[in-house]
Amino acid sequence: MPTITLIEFNGREHQIEAETGKSLMQNAMDNMVPGIDADCGGACACGTCHCFISDDWHEAAGSTDAMEESMLGMRPDRDDSSRLSCQIDVSEAMNGMVVRLPEFQM
Amino acid sequence: MNKIADLPHPLTTPLENIDVSDPRLLEQDAWRPYFARLREEDPVHYQADSPFGPFWSVTRFEDIVAVDSNHQDFSSEPAIVIGDMVEDMTVEMFIAMDPPKHDTQRRAVQPVVAPQNLAQMESLIRSRVVEILDNLPVGETFDWVERVSINLTTQMLATLFNFPFEERGKLTYWSDVAAGSPEIAGGDVTQEERIPALMECLETFTRLWHERKGQEGGGFDLISLLQRDPNTADLPDRPMEFLGNILLLIVGGNDTTRNSATGGVLALNQNPGEYDKLRADHGLIPGMVSEIIRWQTPLAHMRRTATRDLEFQGKQIKKGDKVVMWYLSGNRDETAIDKADEFIIDRANPRHHISFGFGVHRCMGNRLAEMQLRILWEEIMQRFHFVEVMDEPERVRSNFVRGYANLPVRVHPR
Ligand code: HEM
Ligand code: FES
């Protein structure tokens, strides 16, 4: 069970014991972390599970595919560390990972 | 419409006779059993013959998400409604464009409806809602559609663009004109009216743009925001794109929000237990707003066109075929939404609905729509114990806009 820290936009931290094999989005929802809406339920089709992966963890979190890219492209607050949390499958390699949540989802 | 026969019996008629593009299904509020049967027996349904030509209907939630998020195989060009648009004037709207052009244009205007900007508009929008509600007649029956829904949506549009308030009726008019044929909008706009009206819209907004340009401080209206963004600062130099974007913002937020503002009143009246829950806890409003938008499904469908021959759920779809995603049906799909036919204001996961579509075209104004409806209900509940529906509404004849021509109500103050 990797430990992942999610930080809300207002600075509040949530440390969760994440379940591997589930997405980061699902883990955040299961642990009632606010700041992710996940309107499409993980289909990479709404963009409302946006998060920022801290620098050292990009490799562990994997890369984006074309569909995730096109959904992320619609986000005004997108940056180099942007990911859709429903497209990240939690693995042991993510133990200690830090994830920031955006000011808003849309 | 060239059909005069009665609607076929939804359960016994052969499947091939089920033509869900018949605008009477919404007008007569008769659509439920037809879509229920398609979801069950023929979820991806081919209609060989309709006034709009042949088309495929996609009726299940998951299948709609699959089509909506596959813009490579299912193109938004040339049109996003069953009937093809009139091609007298090529207004460029990114809702009917594919990536990469779509993405470039949308990215330019998207920030104007980002939640930080919306927050700046909230108090002004609220003051206008308050004024509308405070001026409603008490103790007599009146039309909610006219007095509240249309009035509200028009004022909202004027507020968003900081449009001259006395002339705000023009916005609604241009919206109806831009939406095009009666099949699409349910309204009646002739071709002769269309082009001059759209030109007037372009001229008016170009003038407003230049008037506002040199102004101090810079407001939070959509025009000022477009001016401040480097990607759109020169938008009027591309007039058809400028007009297209303006119209898209007007049309997108017009019928949809209007009919949600009416639908909510109707839904609560049909479900008095839910109204009681709301009276007991105004904190339910945000979730209820999502549920109203699901229940209403203001846009019944969006259409795509297949870009190649392909197989989808066992059906052979040919290049060029029209593929229609019935959001109205997806929102009633029990496999995706628990008790989908019921209106439940405190659902566990109310945002999981399909009224805003999915994929790269997912409604850009969804946060704005939700904010408007949230403010409306917050202020209604401050004032009225009961907005009572006095008679059945008259529904719009359309296969695209699911809406109301009127709704007689009485308000009962707290
Ligand atoms: C309850 C209210 C609303 C509903 C139900 C609604 C519904 C929709 C739907 C179904 C789509 C197409 C999605 C797809 O193809 O996947 C859409 C697109 C769009 N909507 Fe809305 N809408 C609403 C309010 C608004 C408002 C208030 C605005 C004003 C800013 C707006 C602006 C747009 C725009 C610009 C698009 C085109 C997006 C694109 O093609 O990328 N909508 N809307
Ligand atoms: S939950 Fe919709 S894109 Fe991730």
Coordinates of C-alpha atoms and ligand atoms in Angstrom, one line a residue:
Chain A
M1 CA 0.0 0.0 0.0
P2 CA 1.9 3.1 -1.2
T3 CA 1.4 6.2 0.8
I4 CA 0.5 9.2 -1.4
T5 CA 0.0 12.8 -0.3
L6 CA -2.6 14.9 -2.0
I7 CA -2.5 18.7 -1.3
E8 CA -5.6 20.7 -1.9
F9 CA -5.3 24.2 -3.5
N10 CA -5.7 25.8 -0.1
G11 CA -2.8 23.8 1.3
R12 CA -4.6 21.2 3.2
E13 CA -2.8 17.9 3.0
H14 CA -4.3 14.4 2.8
Q15 CA -2.1 11.4 3.3
I16 CA -3.7 8.3 1.9
E17 CA -2.8 4.6 2.0
A18 CA -3.5 4.0 -1.7
E19 CA -4.6 0.7 -3.2
T20 CA -2.6 -0.6 -6.1
G21 CA -4.5 -1.6 -9.2
K22 CA -6.9 1.3 -8.8
S23 CA -6.6 4.7 -10.3
L24 CA -5.3 7.7 -8.4
M25 CA -8.7 9.3 -9.0
Q26 CA -10.5 6.3 -7.4
N27 CA -8.2 6.3 -4.5
A28 CA -8.8 10.0 -3.9
M29 CA -12.5 9.5 -4.1
D30 CA -12.5 6.4 -1.8
N31 CA -10.6 8.5 0.8
M32 CA -13.0 11.5 0.4
V33 CA -10.3 13.9 -0.7
P34 CA -12.0 17.0 -1.9
G35 CA -11.0 18.8 -5.1
I36 CA -11.6 16.0 -7.7
D37 CA -15.0 15.8 -9.3
A38 CA -14.5 12.9 -11.8
D39 CA -17.8 13.6 -13.6
C40 CA -17.2 10.8 -16.2
G41 CA -16.3 8.2 -13.6
G42 CA -12.8 7.6 -15.0
A43 CA -13.4 7.4 -18.8
C44 CA -10.9 10.1 -19.6
A45 CA -13.8 12.0 -21.1
C46 CA -14.5 15.0 -18.7
G47 CA -11.2 16.4 -17.5
T48 CA -12.6 17.0 -14.0
C49 CA -10.0 14.8 -12.2
H50 CA -7.1 17.1 -13.1
C51 CA -4.1 17.1 -10.8
F52 CA -0.4 18.1 -10.7
I53 CA 2.3 15.5 -10.1
S54 CA 5.3 16.8 -8.3
D55 CA 8.6 16.8 -10.2
D56 CA 10.3 13.7 -9.0
W57 CA 7.3 11.5 -9.7
H58 CA 6.5 12.0 -13.4
E59 CA 8.3 8.8 -14.3
A60 CA 6.5 6.7 -11.7
A61 CA 3.1 8.2 -12.8
G62 CA 3.8 7.2 -16.4
S63 CA 3.0 9.1 -19.6
T64 CA -0.1 10.6 -21.2
D65 CA -1.7 9.1 -24.3
A66 CA -3.4 11.1 -27.1
M67 CA -6.8 11.1 -25.5
E68 CA -5.5 12.4 -22.2
E69 CA -3.5 15.0 -24.0
S70 CA -6.6 16.3 -25.8
M71 CA -8.6 16.5 -22.6
L72 CA -5.8 18.2 -20.7
G73 CA -5.4 20.6 -23.6
M74 CA -8.8 22.1 -22.7
R75 CA -7.7 23.1 -19.2
P76 CA -6.7 26.8 -18.8
D77 CA -4.5 25.9 -15.8
R78 CA -2.7 23.1 -17.5
D79 CA 1.1 22.9 -17.0
D80 CA 4.0 20.4 -17.5
S81 CA 3.0 18.4 -14.5
S82 CA -0.7 18.1 -15.3
R83 CA -2.3 14.7 -15.4
L84 CA -5.8 13.3 -15.3
S85 CA -5.8 11.3 -12.1
C86 CA -8.2 8.7 -13.5
Q87 CA -5.4 7.8 -16.0
I88 CA -2.8 7.0 -13.4
D89 CA -2.8 3.4 -12.1
V90 CA -1.4 3.4 -8.6
S91 CA 1.6 1.2 -8.2
E92 CA 4.2 0.5 -5.4
A93 CA 6.6 2.8 -7.2
M94 CA 4.4 5.7 -6.1
N95 CA 5.1 5.3 -2.4
G96 CA 5.8 8.8 -1.2
M97 CA 4.4 10.6 -4.2
V98 CA 3.1 14.1 -3.8
V99 CA 0.1 15.3 -5.8
R100 CA -1.3 18.9 -5.9
L101 CA -4.9 19.6 -6.7
P102 CA -6.0 22.5 -8.8
E103 CA -8.0 25.6 -7.8
F104 CA -11.0 24.4 -9.7
Q105 CA -12.1 21.6 -11.9
M106 CA -14.0 22.3 -15.2
Chain B
M1 CA -43.1 18.1 -40.4
N2 CA -44.5 15.9 -43.2
K3 CA -45.9 13.3 -40.8
I4 CA -49.5 13.3 -39.8
A5 CA -49.9 9.7 -38.7
D6 CA -50.3 9.1 -35.0
L7 CA -47.2 8.0 -33.1
P8 CA -46.7 4.3 -33.4
H9 CA -47.3 2.1 -30.3
P10 CA -43.9 2.1 -28.5
L11 CA -44.0 -1.5 -27.4
T12 CA -45.7 -3.3 -30.3
T13 CA -44.6 -1.5 -33.4
P14 CA -41.7 -3.2 -35.3
L15 CA -38.3 -1.8 -34.3
E16 CA -37.8 -0.3 -37.8
N17 CA -40.8 2.0 -37.2
I18 CA -39.3 3.6 -34.2
D19 CA -38.1 7.0 -35.5
V20 CA -36.8 8.9 -32.5
S21 CA -36.1 12.0 -34.6
D22 CA -39.9 12.6 -34.7
P23 CA -40.2 16.0 -32.9
R24 CA -43.6 15.1 -31.5
L25 CA -41.9 12.7 -29.1
L26 CA -40.6 15.6 -27.0
E27 CA -43.6 17.9 -27.7
Q28 CA -46.0 15.2 -26.4
D29 CA -43.6 14.1 -23.7
A30 CA -44.0 10.6 -25.1
W31 CA -40.3 9.7 -25.6
R32 CA -39.6 7.5 -22.6
P33 CA -40.9 4.1 -23.7
Y34 CA -39.4 4.4 -27.2
F35 CA -35.9 5.0 -25.9
A36 CA -36.4 2.4 -23.2
R37 CA -37.2 -0.1 -25.9
L38 CA -34.2 0.8 -28.0
R39 CA -31.8 0.6 -25.0
E40 CA -33.2 -2.9 -24.3
E41 CA -33.6 -4.4 -27.7
D42 CA -31.5 -2.4 -30.2
P43 CA -29.2 0.0 -28.4
V44 CA -27.4 1.1 -31.6
H45 CA -30.4 1.5 -33.9
Y46 CA -30.5 2.2 -37.6
Q47 CA -33.3 4.4 -38.9
A48 CA -33.3 4.0 -42.6
D49 CA -36.0 6.5 -43.3
S50 CA -36.7 9.9 -41.6
P51 CA -37.3 13.4 -42.7
F52 CA -33.6 14.0 -42.0
G53 CA -32.4 11.0 -44.0
P54 CA -31.0 7.8 -42.6
F55 CA -29.2 7.9 -39.2
W56 CA -27.9 5.7 -36.4
S57 CA -29.2 6.2 -32.8
V58 CA -26.8 5.5 -29.9
T59 CA -29.0 5.1 -26.8
R60 CA -26.9 3.7 -23.9
F61 CA -24.8 5.8 -21.6
E62 CA -21.5 3.9 -22.1
D63 CA -21.9 3.8 -25.8
I64 CA -22.5 7.5 -25.9
V65 CA -19.4 8.2 -23.9
A66 CA -17.5 6.0 -26.4
V67 CA -18.7 7.9 -29.4
D68 CA -18.4 11.3 -27.8
S69 CA -14.8 10.7 -26.8
N70 CA -13.8 9.3 -30.2
H71 CA -13.5 12.3 -32.4
Q72 CA -11.2 10.5 -34.9
D73 CA -14.0 8.1 -36.0
F74 CA -16.9 10.3 -35.2
S75 CA -16.5 13.8 -36.6
S76 CA -18.4 17.0 -35.6
E77 CA -18.2 18.3 -39.1
P78 CA -20.3 19.4 -40.9
A79 CA -23.1 19.6 -38.3
I80 CA -23.9 18.5 -34.8
V81 CA -27.7 18.1 -35.1
I82 CA -29.6 15.5 -37.1
G83 CA -30.8 18.0 -39.8
D84 CA -28.0 19.7 -41.7
M85 CA -27.6 23.4 -41.1
V86 CA -28.6 25.9 -43.7
E87 CA -25.4 26.8 -45.5
D88 CA -26.1 30.4 -46.5
M89 CA -23.4 31.9 -44.3
T90 CA -20.5 30.1 -42.9
V91 CA -20.3 31.1 -39.3
E92 CA -17.4 29.3 -37.7
M93 CA -18.4 27.7 -34.5
F94 CA -15.9 25.3 -32.8
I95 CA -18.7 23.1 -31.6
A96 CA -18.9 21.9 -35.2
M97 CA -15.1 21.6 -35.8
D98 CA -12.7 18.7 -35.2
P99 CA -9.3 18.9 -33.6
P100 CA -6.9 20.5 -34.1
K101 CA -8.9 23.6 -35.2
H102 CA -11.5 23.0 -32.5
D103 CA -8.9 22.9 -29.8
T104 CA -7.1 26.1 -30.8
Q105 CA -10.4 28.1 -30.9
R106 CA -11.8 26.6 -27.7
R107 CA -8.6 27.1 -25.8
A108 CA -8.8 30.8 -26.6
V109 CA -12.2 31.4 -25.1
Q110 CA -12.3 28.7 -22.4
P111 CA -10.6 30.8 -19.7
V112 CA -13.5 33.3 -19.8
V113 CA -15.8 30.7 -18.2
A114 CA -13.2 29.4 -15.7
P115 CA -14.5 29.4 -12.1
Q116 CA -12.2 32.3 -11.0
N117 CA -13.8 34.6 -13.5
L118 CA -17.3 33.3 -12.7
A119 CA -16.8 34.2 -9.1
Q120 CA -16.3 37.8 -10.1
M121 CA -19.7 37.8 -11.8
E122 CA -21.6 36.1 -9.0
S123 CA -22.8 39.1 -7.1
L124 CA -24.0 40.9 -10.2
I125 CA -25.9 37.8 -11.4
R126 CA -27.4 37.4 -7.9
S127 CA -28.7 41.0 -7.8
R128 CA -30.4 40.5 -11.1
V129 CA -32.0 37.2 -10.0
V130 CA -33.2 38.9 -6.8
E131 CA -34.8 41.7 -8.8
I132 CA -36.7 39.3 -11.1
L133 CA -38.0 37.2 -8.1
D134 CA -38.9 40.3 -6.1
N135 CA -41.1 41.5 -8.9
L136 CA -43.2 38.4 -9.4
P137 CA -46.9 38.8 -8.8
V138 CA -48.2 37.1 -5.6
G139 CA -51.6 35.5 -5.6
E140 CA -52.1 35.2 -9.3
T141 CA -51.2 32.6 -11.9
F142 CA -48.4 33.7 -14.3
D143 CA -46.1 32.1 -16.9
W144 CA -42.8 31.0 -15.3
V145 CA -41.1 30.6 -18.7
E146 CA -41.7 34.2 -19.6
R147 CA -41.4 35.9 -16.3
V148 CA -38.5 34.0 -14.9
S149 CA -36.7 31.6 -17.3
I150 CA -36.5 33.8 -20.4
N151 CA -36.1 37.0 -18.5
L152 CA -33.3 35.5 -16.3
T153 CA -31.4 33.9 -19.2
T154 CA -31.6 37.1 -21.3
Q155 CA -30.4 39.2 -18.3
M156 CA -27.6 36.6 -17.6
L157 CA -26.4 36.9 -21.2
A158 CA -26.5 40.7 -21.0
T159 CA -24.5 40.5 -17.8
L160 CA -21.9 38.1 -19.1
F161 CA -21.2 40.3 -22.2
N162 CA -21.9 43.6 -20.3
F163 CA -24.3 44.2 -23.2
P164 CA -26.4 47.4 -23.2
F165 CA -29.1 46.3 -20.8
E166 CA -32.1 47.9 -22.6
E167 CA -31.2 46.2 -25.8
R168 CA -30.8 42.8 -24.3
G169 CA -33.8 41.3 -26.1
K170 CA -31.6 41.3 -29.2
L171 CA -29.4 38.6 -27.7
T172 CA -32.2 36.2 -27.4
Y173 CA -33.3 37.1 -30.9
W174 CA -29.9 36.4 -32.4
S175 CA -29.7 33.2 -30.5
D176 CA -32.9 32.0 -32.1
V177 CA -31.8 33.1 -35.5
A178 CA -28.4 31.5 -35.2
A179 CA -29.9 28.2 -34.0
G180 CA -31.4 28.1 -37.4
S181 CA -34.3 26.0 -38.7
P182 CA -37.5 25.4 -36.8
E183 CA -36.5 21.7 -36.5
I184 CA -33.5 22.7 -34.5
A185 CA -34.7 25.5 -32.4
G186 CA -38.4 24.8 -32.3
G187 CA -38.8 28.5 -33.3
D188 CA -39.6 30.1 -36.6
V189 CA -37.0 32.1 -38.3
T190 CA -37.0 32.6 -42.1
Q191 CA -34.0 32.6 -44.3
E192 CA -34.6 36.2 -45.3
E193 CA -34.3 37.2 -41.7
R194 CA -31.2 35.2 -41.0
I195 CA -28.3 36.9 -42.8
P196 CA -29.2 40.5 -41.9
A197 CA -29.8 39.5 -38.3
L198 CA -26.4 37.8 -38.1
M199 CA -24.7 40.8 -39.7
E200 CA -26.3 43.1 -37.2
C201 CA -25.0 40.9 -34.4
L202 CA -21.5 41.0 -35.8
E203 CA -21.6 44.8 -36.2
T204 CA -23.0 45.3 -32.7
F205 CA -20.3 43.2 -31.1
T206 CA -17.6 44.7 -33.2
R207 CA -18.7 48.2 -32.1
L208 CA -18.9 47.1 -28.5
W209 CA -15.4 45.6 -28.8
H210 CA -13.9 48.9 -30.0
E211 CA -15.8 51.0 -27.5
R212 CA -14.6 48.9 -24.6
K213 CA -11.0 48.6 -25.9
G214 CA -9.5 51.7 -24.4
Q215 CA -11.3 51.5 -21.1
E216 CA -9.6 51.7 -17.8
G217 CA -9.3 48.8 -15.4
G218 CA -11.0 46.2 -17.6
G219 CA -14.1 44.4 -16.6
F220 CA -14.9 40.8 -16.1
D221 CA -17.3 40.6 -18.9
L222 CA -16.6 38.2 -21.7
I223 CA -15.6 40.9 -24.2
S224 CA -13.0 42.4 -21.9
L225 CA -11.7 39.0 -21.0
L226 CA -11.3 38.1 -24.7
Q227 CA -9.5 41.4 -25.2
R228 CA -7.1 40.8 -22.5
D229 CA -6.1 37.3 -23.6
P230 CA -3.3 37.4 -26.2
N231 CA -4.8 34.6 -28.2
T232 CA -8.0 36.4 -28.8
A233 CA -6.9 40.1 -28.6
D234 CA -7.3 40.4 -32.4
L235 CA -10.4 38.3 -32.7
P236 CA -12.5 40.9 -34.6
D237 CA -9.8 40.7 -37.4
R238 CA -11.2 37.3 -38.1
P239 CA -14.9 38.3 -38.3
M240 CA -16.5 34.9 -39.0
E241 CA -14.6 33.4 -36.1
F242 CA -15.5 36.3 -33.9
L243 CA -19.1 36.0 -34.8
G244 CA -19.1 32.3 -34.4
N245 CA -17.6 32.4 -31.0
I246 CA -20.0 35.1 -29.8
L247 CA -23.0 33.2 -31.2
L248 CA -21.8 30.0 -29.7
L249 CA -21.6 31.6 -26.3
I250 CA -25.1 33.1 -26.7
V251 CA -26.7 30.0 -28.1
G252 CA -25.0 27.6 -25.8
G253 CA -26.2 29.4 -22.7
N254 CA -29.7 30.4 -23.9
D255 CA -32.2 27.5 -24.4
T256 CA -30.3 25.2 -22.2
T257 CA -30.3 27.3 -19.0
R258 CA -33.8 28.6 -19.7
N259 CA -35.3 25.1 -19.9
S260 CA -33.4 24.0 -16.9
A261 CA -34.8 26.9 -14.9
T262 CA -38.3 25.7 -15.9
G263 CA -37.6 22.0 -15.6
G264 CA -36.5 22.3 -12.0
V265 CA -39.9 23.8 -11.0
L266 CA -41.7 21.1 -12.8
A267 CA -39.6 18.3 -11.4
L268 CA -40.1 19.4 -7.8
N269 CA -43.8 19.7 -8.3
Q270 CA -44.0 16.2 -9.7
N271 CA -41.9 15.0 -6.8
P272 CA -43.3 16.6 -3.6
G273 CA -41.1 14.5 -1.3
E274 CA -38.0 15.9 -3.0
Y275 CA -39.4 19.4 -2.6
D276 CA -39.8 18.7 1.2
K277 CA -36.2 17.6 1.4
L278 CA -35.1 20.8 -0.3
R279 CA -37.2 22.9 2.1
A280 CA -35.6 21.1 5.1
D281 CA -32.0 21.6 3.8
H282 CA -31.0 24.3 1.3
G283 CA -27.5 22.8 1.4
L284 CA -28.9 20.2 -1.1
I285 CA -29.1 22.9 -3.8
P286 CA -25.7 22.2 -5.6
G287 CA -26.4 18.5 -6.0
M288 CA -30.0 19.3 -6.9
V289 CA -28.8 21.5 -9.7
S290 CA -26.9 18.6 -11.3
E291 CA -29.9 16.4 -10.9
I292 CA -32.2 19.0 -12.6
I293 CA -29.8 19.2 -15.5
R294 CA -29.7 15.4 -15.8
W295 CA -33.5 15.1 -15.4
Q296 CA -34.2 17.9 -17.9
T297 CA -31.4 17.0 -20.5
P298 CA -31.9 20.4 -22.2
L299 CA -30.2 19.1 -25.4
A300 CA -31.7 15.8 -26.4
H301 CA -28.9 14.9 -28.8
M302 CA -25.7 15.7 -30.5
R303 CA -24.8 14.2 -33.9
R304 CA -21.6 13.0 -35.3
T305 CA -20.6 11.7 -38.8
A306 CA -18.5 8.5 -39.3
T307 CA -15.2 9.2 -40.8
R308 CA -14.6 5.6 -42.0
D309 CA -16.4 2.3 -42.3
L310 CA -16.3 0.7 -38.8
E311 CA -18.0 -1.8 -36.5
F312 CA -19.7 -0.4 -33.4
Q313 CA -21.4 -2.8 -31.0
G314 CA -21.9 -5.3 -33.7
K315 CA -23.3 -2.8 -36.2
Q316 CA -21.6 -1.9 -39.5
I317 CA -21.5 1.8 -39.7
K318 CA -20.4 3.3 -43.0
K319 CA -18.3 6.3 -43.7
G320 CA -20.5 9.3 -43.9
D321 CA -23.3 7.9 -41.8
K322 CA -25.0 10.2 -39.3
V323 CA -24.5 8.9 -35.8
V324 CA -26.8 10.5 -33.2
M325 CA -26.0 10.3 -29.5
W326 CA -29.2 10.5 -27.5
Y327 CA -28.2 12.2 -24.2
L328 CA -31.9 12.1 -23.2
S329 CA -31.7 8.3 -23.4
G330 CA -28.3 7.9 -21.8
N331 CA -29.5 9.9 -18.8
R332 CA -32.3 7.3 -18.3
D333 CA -29.9 4.3 -18.6
E334 CA -30.3 2.1 -15.5
T335 CA -27.0 0.4 -16.1
A336 CA -25.2 3.7 -15.6
I337 CA -27.5 5.6 -13.2
D338 CA -29.4 4.2 -10.3
K339 CA -33.2 4.7 -10.5
A340 CA -32.6 6.7 -13.6
D341 CA -36.2 7.5 -14.2
E342 CA -36.6 9.1 -10.8
F343 CA -35.8 12.7 -9.7
I344 CA -33.7 12.4 -6.6
I345 CA -32.1 15.6 -5.3
D346 CA -29.6 14.0 -2.9
R347 CA -28.1 11.4 -5.2
A348 CA -24.7 10.0 -4.1
N349 CA -23.0 11.0 -7.4
P350 CA -25.2 13.6 -9.1
R351 CA -22.5 14.9 -11.4
H352 CA -22.4 11.6 -13.2
H353 CA -24.8 12.5 -16.0
I354 CA -24.5 13.0 -19.7
S355 CA -26.3 16.3 -20.3
F356 CA -23.1 18.2 -20.9
G357 CA -21.7 15.5 -23.2
F358 CA -18.1 14.2 -22.9
G359 CA -14.8 14.3 -24.7
V360 CA -13.2 17.4 -26.3
H361 CA -16.6 19.0 -27.0
R362 CA -17.9 18.6 -23.4
C363 CA -19.9 21.7 -22.6
M364 CA -17.6 24.6 -22.0
G365 CA -20.2 26.6 -20.1
N366 CA -21.1 23.8 -17.6
R367 CA -19.8 25.6 -14.5
L368 CA -21.5 28.8 -15.6
A369 CA -24.8 27.0 -16.1
E370 CA -24.5 25.4 -12.7
M371 CA -23.7 28.6 -11.0
Q372 CA -26.7 30.4 -12.6
L373 CA -29.1 27.7 -11.5
R374 CA -27.6 27.5 -8.0
I375 CA -28.1 31.2 -7.5
L376 CA -31.6 31.0 -8.8
W377 CA -32.6 28.2 -6.4
E378 CA -30.8 29.8 -3.4
E379 CA -32.8 33.0 -4.0
I380 CA -36.1 31.1 -4.7
M381 CA -35.8 29.3 -1.4
Q382 CA -35.1 32.5 0.4
R383 CA -38.5 33.9 -0.8
F384 CA -40.9 31.2 -1.7
H385 CA -42.2 28.3 0.3
F386 CA -43.7 26.8 -2.8
V387 CA -43.6 27.6 -6.6
E388 CA -46.8 25.8 -7.5
V389 CA -47.4 24.4 -11.0
M390 CA -51.0 25.2 -11.9
D391 CA -51.3 23.3 -15.2
E392 CA -49.4 21.2 -17.6
P393 CA -46.7 23.1 -19.6
E394 CA -46.7 23.4 -23.3
R395 CA -43.6 21.7 -24.7
V396 CA -41.4 22.7 -27.6
R397 CA -41.7 20.8 -30.8
S398 CA -38.1 19.8 -31.6
N399 CA -35.9 16.7 -31.5
F400 CA -32.9 18.8 -30.3
V401 CA -34.1 21.3 -27.7
R402 CA -36.0 19.7 -24.9
G403 CA -37.9 22.7 -23.6
Y404 CA -41.1 24.5 -22.6
A405 CA -43.1 27.2 -24.3
N406 CA -44.9 28.0 -21.0
L407 CA -45.5 26.8 -17.5
P408 CA -48.3 28.4 -15.5
V409 CA -47.4 28.8 -11.8
R410 CA -48.3 30.6 -8.6
V411 CA -45.7 31.6 -6.0
H412 CA -46.4 31.2 -2.2
P413 CA -44.1 33.4 -0.1
R414 CA -42.5 32.0 3.0
Ligands
HEM1 C1 -27.7 23.4 -18.5 C2 -27.1 24.1 -19.4 C3 -26.3 23.5 -20.5 C4 -26.4 22.3 -21.1 C5 -27.3 21.1 -20.8 C6 -25.4 22.3 -22.2 C7 -25.1 21.2 -23.0 C8 -24.1 21.2 -24.0 C9 -23.8 20.0 -24.8 C10 -24.6 18.7 -24.8 C11 -22.7 20.3 -25.5 C12 -22.0 19.4 -26.5 C13 -21.2 18.4 -25.8 C14 -20.6 17.3 -26.7 O1 -20.7 17.4 -27.9 O2 -20.0 16.4 -26.2 C15 -22.3 21.7 -25.2 C16 -21.3 22.4 -25.8 C17 -21.1 23.7 -25.5 N1 -21.7 24.5 -24.6 FE1 -23.1 24.0 -23.4 N2 -24.8 23.5 -22.2 C18 -25.3 24.3 -21.2 C19 -25.0 25.6 -20.9 C20 -24.0 26.4 -21.6 C21 -23.7 27.7 -21.3 C22 -24.3 28.6 -20.1 C23 -22.7 28.1 -22.1 C24 -22.1 29.5 -22.2 C25 -20.9 29.7 -22.1 C26 -22.4 26.9 -23.0 C27 -21.5 26.9 -24.0 C28 -21.1 25.8 -24.7 C29 -20.1 25.8 -25.7 C30 -19.2 27.0 -26.1 C31 -20.0 24.5 -26.3 C32 -19.1 24.0 -27.3 C33 -18.0 23.2 -26.7 C34 -17.1 22.5 -27.8 O3 -17.5 22.2 -28.9 O4 -15.9 22.4 -27.4 N3 -23.2 25.9 -22.6 N4 -23.2 22.2 -24.2
FES2 S1 -12.7 11.2 -14.3 FE1 -13.3 12.1 -16.2 S2 -11.4 12.4 -17.1 FE2 -10.8 11.5 -15.3

